[in-house]
C-alpha atoms as an extended CHARMM CRD file, in Angstrom:
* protein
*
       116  EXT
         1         1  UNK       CA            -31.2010000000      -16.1330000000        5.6210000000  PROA      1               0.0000000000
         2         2  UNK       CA            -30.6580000000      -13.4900000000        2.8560000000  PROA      2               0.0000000000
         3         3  UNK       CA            -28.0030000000      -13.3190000000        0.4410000000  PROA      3               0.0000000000
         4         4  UNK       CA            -26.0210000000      -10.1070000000        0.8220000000  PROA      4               0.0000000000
         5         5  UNK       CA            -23.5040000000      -10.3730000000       -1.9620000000  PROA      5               0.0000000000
         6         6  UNK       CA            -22.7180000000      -13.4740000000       -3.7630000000  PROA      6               0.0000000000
         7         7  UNK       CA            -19.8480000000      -12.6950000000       -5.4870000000  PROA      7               0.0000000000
         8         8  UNK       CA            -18.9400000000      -16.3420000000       -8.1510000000  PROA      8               0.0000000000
         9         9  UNK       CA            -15.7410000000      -16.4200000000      -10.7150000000  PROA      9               0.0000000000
        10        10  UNK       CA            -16.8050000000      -18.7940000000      -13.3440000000  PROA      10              0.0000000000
        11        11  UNK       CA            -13.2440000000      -18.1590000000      -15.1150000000  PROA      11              0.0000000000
        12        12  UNK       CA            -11.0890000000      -15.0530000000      -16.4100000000  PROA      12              0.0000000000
        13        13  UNK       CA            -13.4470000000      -11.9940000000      -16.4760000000  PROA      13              0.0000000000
        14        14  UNK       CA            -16.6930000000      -13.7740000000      -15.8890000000  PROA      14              0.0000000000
        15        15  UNK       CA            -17.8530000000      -12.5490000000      -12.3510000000  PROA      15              0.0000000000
        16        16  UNK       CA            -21.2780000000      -12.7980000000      -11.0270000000  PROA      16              0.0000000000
        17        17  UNK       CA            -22.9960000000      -10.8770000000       -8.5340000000  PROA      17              0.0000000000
        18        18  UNK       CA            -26.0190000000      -11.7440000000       -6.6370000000  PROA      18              0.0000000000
        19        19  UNK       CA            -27.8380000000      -10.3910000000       -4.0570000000  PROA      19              0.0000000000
        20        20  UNK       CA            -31.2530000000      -10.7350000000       -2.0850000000  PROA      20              0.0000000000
        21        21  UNK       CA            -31.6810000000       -7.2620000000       -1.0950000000  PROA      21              0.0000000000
        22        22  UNK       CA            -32.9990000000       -4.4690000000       -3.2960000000  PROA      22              0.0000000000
        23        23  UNK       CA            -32.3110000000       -1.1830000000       -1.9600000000  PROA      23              0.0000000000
        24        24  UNK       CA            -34.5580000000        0.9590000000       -4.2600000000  PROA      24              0.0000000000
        25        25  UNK       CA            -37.8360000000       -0.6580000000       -2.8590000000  PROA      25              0.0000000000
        26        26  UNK       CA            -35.8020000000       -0.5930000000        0.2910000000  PROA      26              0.0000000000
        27        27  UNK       CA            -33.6730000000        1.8370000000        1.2610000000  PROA      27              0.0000000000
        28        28  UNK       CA            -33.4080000000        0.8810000000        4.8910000000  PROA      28              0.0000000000
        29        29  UNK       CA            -31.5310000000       -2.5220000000        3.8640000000  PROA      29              0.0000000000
        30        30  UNK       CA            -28.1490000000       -0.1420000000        3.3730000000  PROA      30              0.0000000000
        31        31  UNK       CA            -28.0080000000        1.0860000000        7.0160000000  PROA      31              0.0000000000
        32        32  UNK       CA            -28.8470000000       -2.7840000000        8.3510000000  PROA      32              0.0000000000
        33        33  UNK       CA            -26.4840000000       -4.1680000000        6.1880000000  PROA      33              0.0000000000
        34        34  UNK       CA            -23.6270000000       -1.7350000000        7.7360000000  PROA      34              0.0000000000
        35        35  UNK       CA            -24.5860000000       -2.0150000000       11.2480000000  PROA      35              0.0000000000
        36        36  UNK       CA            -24.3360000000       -5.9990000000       10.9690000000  PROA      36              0.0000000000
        37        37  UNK       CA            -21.2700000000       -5.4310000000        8.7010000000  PROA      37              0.0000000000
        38        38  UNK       CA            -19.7420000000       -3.7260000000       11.3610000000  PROA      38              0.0000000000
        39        39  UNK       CA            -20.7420000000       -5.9490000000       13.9490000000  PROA      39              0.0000000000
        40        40  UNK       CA            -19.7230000000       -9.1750000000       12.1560000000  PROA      40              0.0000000000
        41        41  UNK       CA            -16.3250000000       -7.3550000000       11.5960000000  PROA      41              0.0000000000
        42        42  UNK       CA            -15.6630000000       -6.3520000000       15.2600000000  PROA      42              0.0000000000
        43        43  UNK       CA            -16.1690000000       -9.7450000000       16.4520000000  PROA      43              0.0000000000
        44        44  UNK       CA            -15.2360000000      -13.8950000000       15.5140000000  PROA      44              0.0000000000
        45        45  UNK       CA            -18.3320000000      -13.9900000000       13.8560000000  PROA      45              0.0000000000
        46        46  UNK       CA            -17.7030000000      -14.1120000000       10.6900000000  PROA      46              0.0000000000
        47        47  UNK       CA            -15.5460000000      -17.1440000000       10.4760000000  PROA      47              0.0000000000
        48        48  UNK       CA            -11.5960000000      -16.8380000000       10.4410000000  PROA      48              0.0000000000
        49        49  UNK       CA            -10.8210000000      -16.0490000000        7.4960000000  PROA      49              0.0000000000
        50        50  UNK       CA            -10.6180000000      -12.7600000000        7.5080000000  PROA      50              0.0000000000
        51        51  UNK       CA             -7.6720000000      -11.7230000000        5.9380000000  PROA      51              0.0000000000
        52        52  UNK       CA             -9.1420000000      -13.2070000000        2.3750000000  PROA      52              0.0000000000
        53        53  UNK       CA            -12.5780000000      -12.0380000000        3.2250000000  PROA      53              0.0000000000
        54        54  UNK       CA            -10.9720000000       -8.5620000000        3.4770000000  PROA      54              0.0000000000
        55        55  UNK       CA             -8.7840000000       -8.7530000000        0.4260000000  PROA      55              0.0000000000
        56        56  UNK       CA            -11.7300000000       -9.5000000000       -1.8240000000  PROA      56              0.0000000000
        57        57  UNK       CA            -13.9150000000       -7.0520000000       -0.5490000000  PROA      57              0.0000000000
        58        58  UNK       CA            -11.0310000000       -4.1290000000       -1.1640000000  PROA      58              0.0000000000
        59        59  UNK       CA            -10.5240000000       -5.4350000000       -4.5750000000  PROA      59              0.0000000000
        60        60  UNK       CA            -14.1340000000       -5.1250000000       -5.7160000000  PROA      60              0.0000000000
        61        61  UNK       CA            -14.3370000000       -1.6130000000       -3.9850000000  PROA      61              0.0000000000
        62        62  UNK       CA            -11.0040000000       -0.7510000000       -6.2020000000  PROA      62              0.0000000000
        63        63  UNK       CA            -12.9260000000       -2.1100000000       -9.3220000000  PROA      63              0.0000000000
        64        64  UNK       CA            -15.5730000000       -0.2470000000       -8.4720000000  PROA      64              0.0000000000
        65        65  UNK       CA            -13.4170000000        2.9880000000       -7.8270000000  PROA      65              0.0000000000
        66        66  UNK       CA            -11.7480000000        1.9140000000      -11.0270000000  PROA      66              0.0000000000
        67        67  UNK       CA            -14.9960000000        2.1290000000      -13.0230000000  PROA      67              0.0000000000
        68        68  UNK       CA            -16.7820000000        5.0930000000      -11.6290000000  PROA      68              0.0000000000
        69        69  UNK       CA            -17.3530000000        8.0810000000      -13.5630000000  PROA      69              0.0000000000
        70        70  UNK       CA            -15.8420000000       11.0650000000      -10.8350000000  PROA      70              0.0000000000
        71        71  UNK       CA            -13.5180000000        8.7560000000       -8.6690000000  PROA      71              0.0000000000
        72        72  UNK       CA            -12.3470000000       11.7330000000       -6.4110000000  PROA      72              0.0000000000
        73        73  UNK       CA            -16.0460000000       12.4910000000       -5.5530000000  PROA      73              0.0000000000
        74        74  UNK       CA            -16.7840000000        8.7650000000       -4.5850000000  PROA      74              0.0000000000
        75        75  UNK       CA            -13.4660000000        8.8800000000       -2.3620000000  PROA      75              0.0000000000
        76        76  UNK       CA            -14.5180000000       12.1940000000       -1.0060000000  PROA      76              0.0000000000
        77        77  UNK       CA            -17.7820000000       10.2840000000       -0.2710000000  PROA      77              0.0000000000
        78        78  UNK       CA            -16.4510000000        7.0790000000        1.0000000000  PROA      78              0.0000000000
        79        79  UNK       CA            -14.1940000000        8.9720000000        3.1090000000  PROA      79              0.0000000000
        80        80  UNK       CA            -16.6300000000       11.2970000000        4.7830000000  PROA      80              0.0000000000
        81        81  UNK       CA            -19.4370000000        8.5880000000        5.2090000000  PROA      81              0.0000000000
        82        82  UNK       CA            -16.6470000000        5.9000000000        6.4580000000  PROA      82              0.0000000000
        83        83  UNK       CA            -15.4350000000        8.7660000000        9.0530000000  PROA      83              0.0000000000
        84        84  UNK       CA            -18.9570000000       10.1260000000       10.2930000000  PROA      84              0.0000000000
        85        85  UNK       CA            -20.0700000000        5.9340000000       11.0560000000  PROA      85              0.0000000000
        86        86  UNK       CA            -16.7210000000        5.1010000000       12.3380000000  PROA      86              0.0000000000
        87        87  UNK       CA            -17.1500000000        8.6460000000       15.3510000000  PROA      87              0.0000000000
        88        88  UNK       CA            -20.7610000000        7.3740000000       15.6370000000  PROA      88              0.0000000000
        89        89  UNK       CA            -19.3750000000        3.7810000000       16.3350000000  PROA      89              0.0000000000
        90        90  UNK       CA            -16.3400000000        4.9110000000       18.7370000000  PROA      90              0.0000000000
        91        91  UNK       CA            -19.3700000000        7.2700000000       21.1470000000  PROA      91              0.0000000000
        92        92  UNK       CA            -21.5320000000        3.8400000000       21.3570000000  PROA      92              0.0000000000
        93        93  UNK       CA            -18.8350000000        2.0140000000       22.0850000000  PROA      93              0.0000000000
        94        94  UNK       CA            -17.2600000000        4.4470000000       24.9370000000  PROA      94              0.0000000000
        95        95  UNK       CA            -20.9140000000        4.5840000000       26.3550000000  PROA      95              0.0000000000
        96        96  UNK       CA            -21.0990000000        0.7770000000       26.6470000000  PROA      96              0.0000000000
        97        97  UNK       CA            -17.9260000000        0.5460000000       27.8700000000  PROA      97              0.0000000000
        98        98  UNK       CA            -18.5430000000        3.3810000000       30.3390000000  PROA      98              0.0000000000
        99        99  UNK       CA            -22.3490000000        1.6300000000       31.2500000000  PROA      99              0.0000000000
       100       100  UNK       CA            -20.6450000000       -1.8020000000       31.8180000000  PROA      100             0.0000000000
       101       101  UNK       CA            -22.4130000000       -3.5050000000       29.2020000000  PROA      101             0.0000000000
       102       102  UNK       CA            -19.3420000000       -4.3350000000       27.4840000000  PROA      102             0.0000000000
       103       103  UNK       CA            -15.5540000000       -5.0990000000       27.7550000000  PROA      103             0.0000000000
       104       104  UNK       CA            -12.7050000000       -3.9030000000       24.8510000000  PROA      104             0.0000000000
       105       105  UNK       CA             -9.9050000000       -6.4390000000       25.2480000000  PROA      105             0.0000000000
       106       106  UNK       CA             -6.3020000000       -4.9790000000       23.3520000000  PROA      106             0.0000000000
       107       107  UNK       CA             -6.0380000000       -6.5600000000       19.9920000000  PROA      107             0.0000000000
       108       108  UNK       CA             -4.5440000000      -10.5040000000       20.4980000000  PROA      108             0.0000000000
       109       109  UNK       CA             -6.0770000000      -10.7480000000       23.7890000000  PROA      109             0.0000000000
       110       110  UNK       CA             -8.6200000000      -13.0390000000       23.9920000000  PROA      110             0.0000000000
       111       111  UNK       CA            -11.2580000000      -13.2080000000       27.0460000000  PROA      111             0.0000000000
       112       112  UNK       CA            -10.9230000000      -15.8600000000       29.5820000000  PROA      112             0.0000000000
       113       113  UNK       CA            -12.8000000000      -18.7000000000       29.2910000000  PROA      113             0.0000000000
       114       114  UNK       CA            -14.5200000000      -18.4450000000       32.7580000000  PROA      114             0.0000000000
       115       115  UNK       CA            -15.9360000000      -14.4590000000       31.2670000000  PROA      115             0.0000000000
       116       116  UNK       CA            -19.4450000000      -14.5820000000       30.0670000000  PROA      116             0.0000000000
C-alpha cells in the first residue's frame, strides 16, 4: 500500500502533507492515481463517508486555487482536463454498458443481492 495524500491538522494553520508517490521521477503515477480516483469514486469503495471525504478534498483544491499565481489559467486548466477525462470516461462506460460487461443502476438504486 502507498500513501497517496496524507493530509494531518496538528492545530490552527499547521497542516501536513505526505505522500508516497513522486511524480517527477514518475510521471505515470498522475494518470494511475486518476484512473483509481475515479474508480474508487464511482463505486462503495472508498468507505461511506463520502460527503466529508469530498468536502476536504474541495477545500484543499480552493487553497490551492487560492494560492496560485494565474488562478484563471489553472481553472481554464482544471476545467478543460476535468472535461476531456470525464468524455473519455462517459465512451468507456457506454461501450461496457453496450458490451454487457457492466450494469449503470439510477443513483439510490442499489443492485439486488442475488446480481453478481
Amino acid at each position: 500500500m502507498k500513501k497517496i495524500l496524507e493530509v494531518l491538522s496538528y492545530g490552527p494553520g499547521d497542516i501536513r502533507f505526505r505522500t508516497d508517490f513522486h511524480p517527477p521521477l514518475s510521471p505515470d503515477v498522475l494518470q494511475e492515481v486518476l484512473i483509481g480516483a475515479m474508480q474508487s469514486m464511482t463505486t462503495k469503495l472508498w468507505g461511506g463517508d463520502e460527503t466529508s471525504v469530498l468536502a476536504m478534498i474541495r477545500m484543499l483544491a480552493v487553497a490551492d486555487l487560492a494560492l496560485s499565481v494565474n488562478r484563471k489559467e489553472m481553472v481554464r486548466f482544471l476545467d478543460e482536463e476535468s472535461r476531456a477525462v470525464a468524455q473519455i470516461h462517459k465512451e468507456i462506460t457506454q461501450e461496457l454498458v453496450r458490451k454487457g460487461k457492466i450494469t449503470l443502476f439510477p443513483p439510490n438504486i442499489q443492485p439486488s443481492s442475488m446480481k453478481s
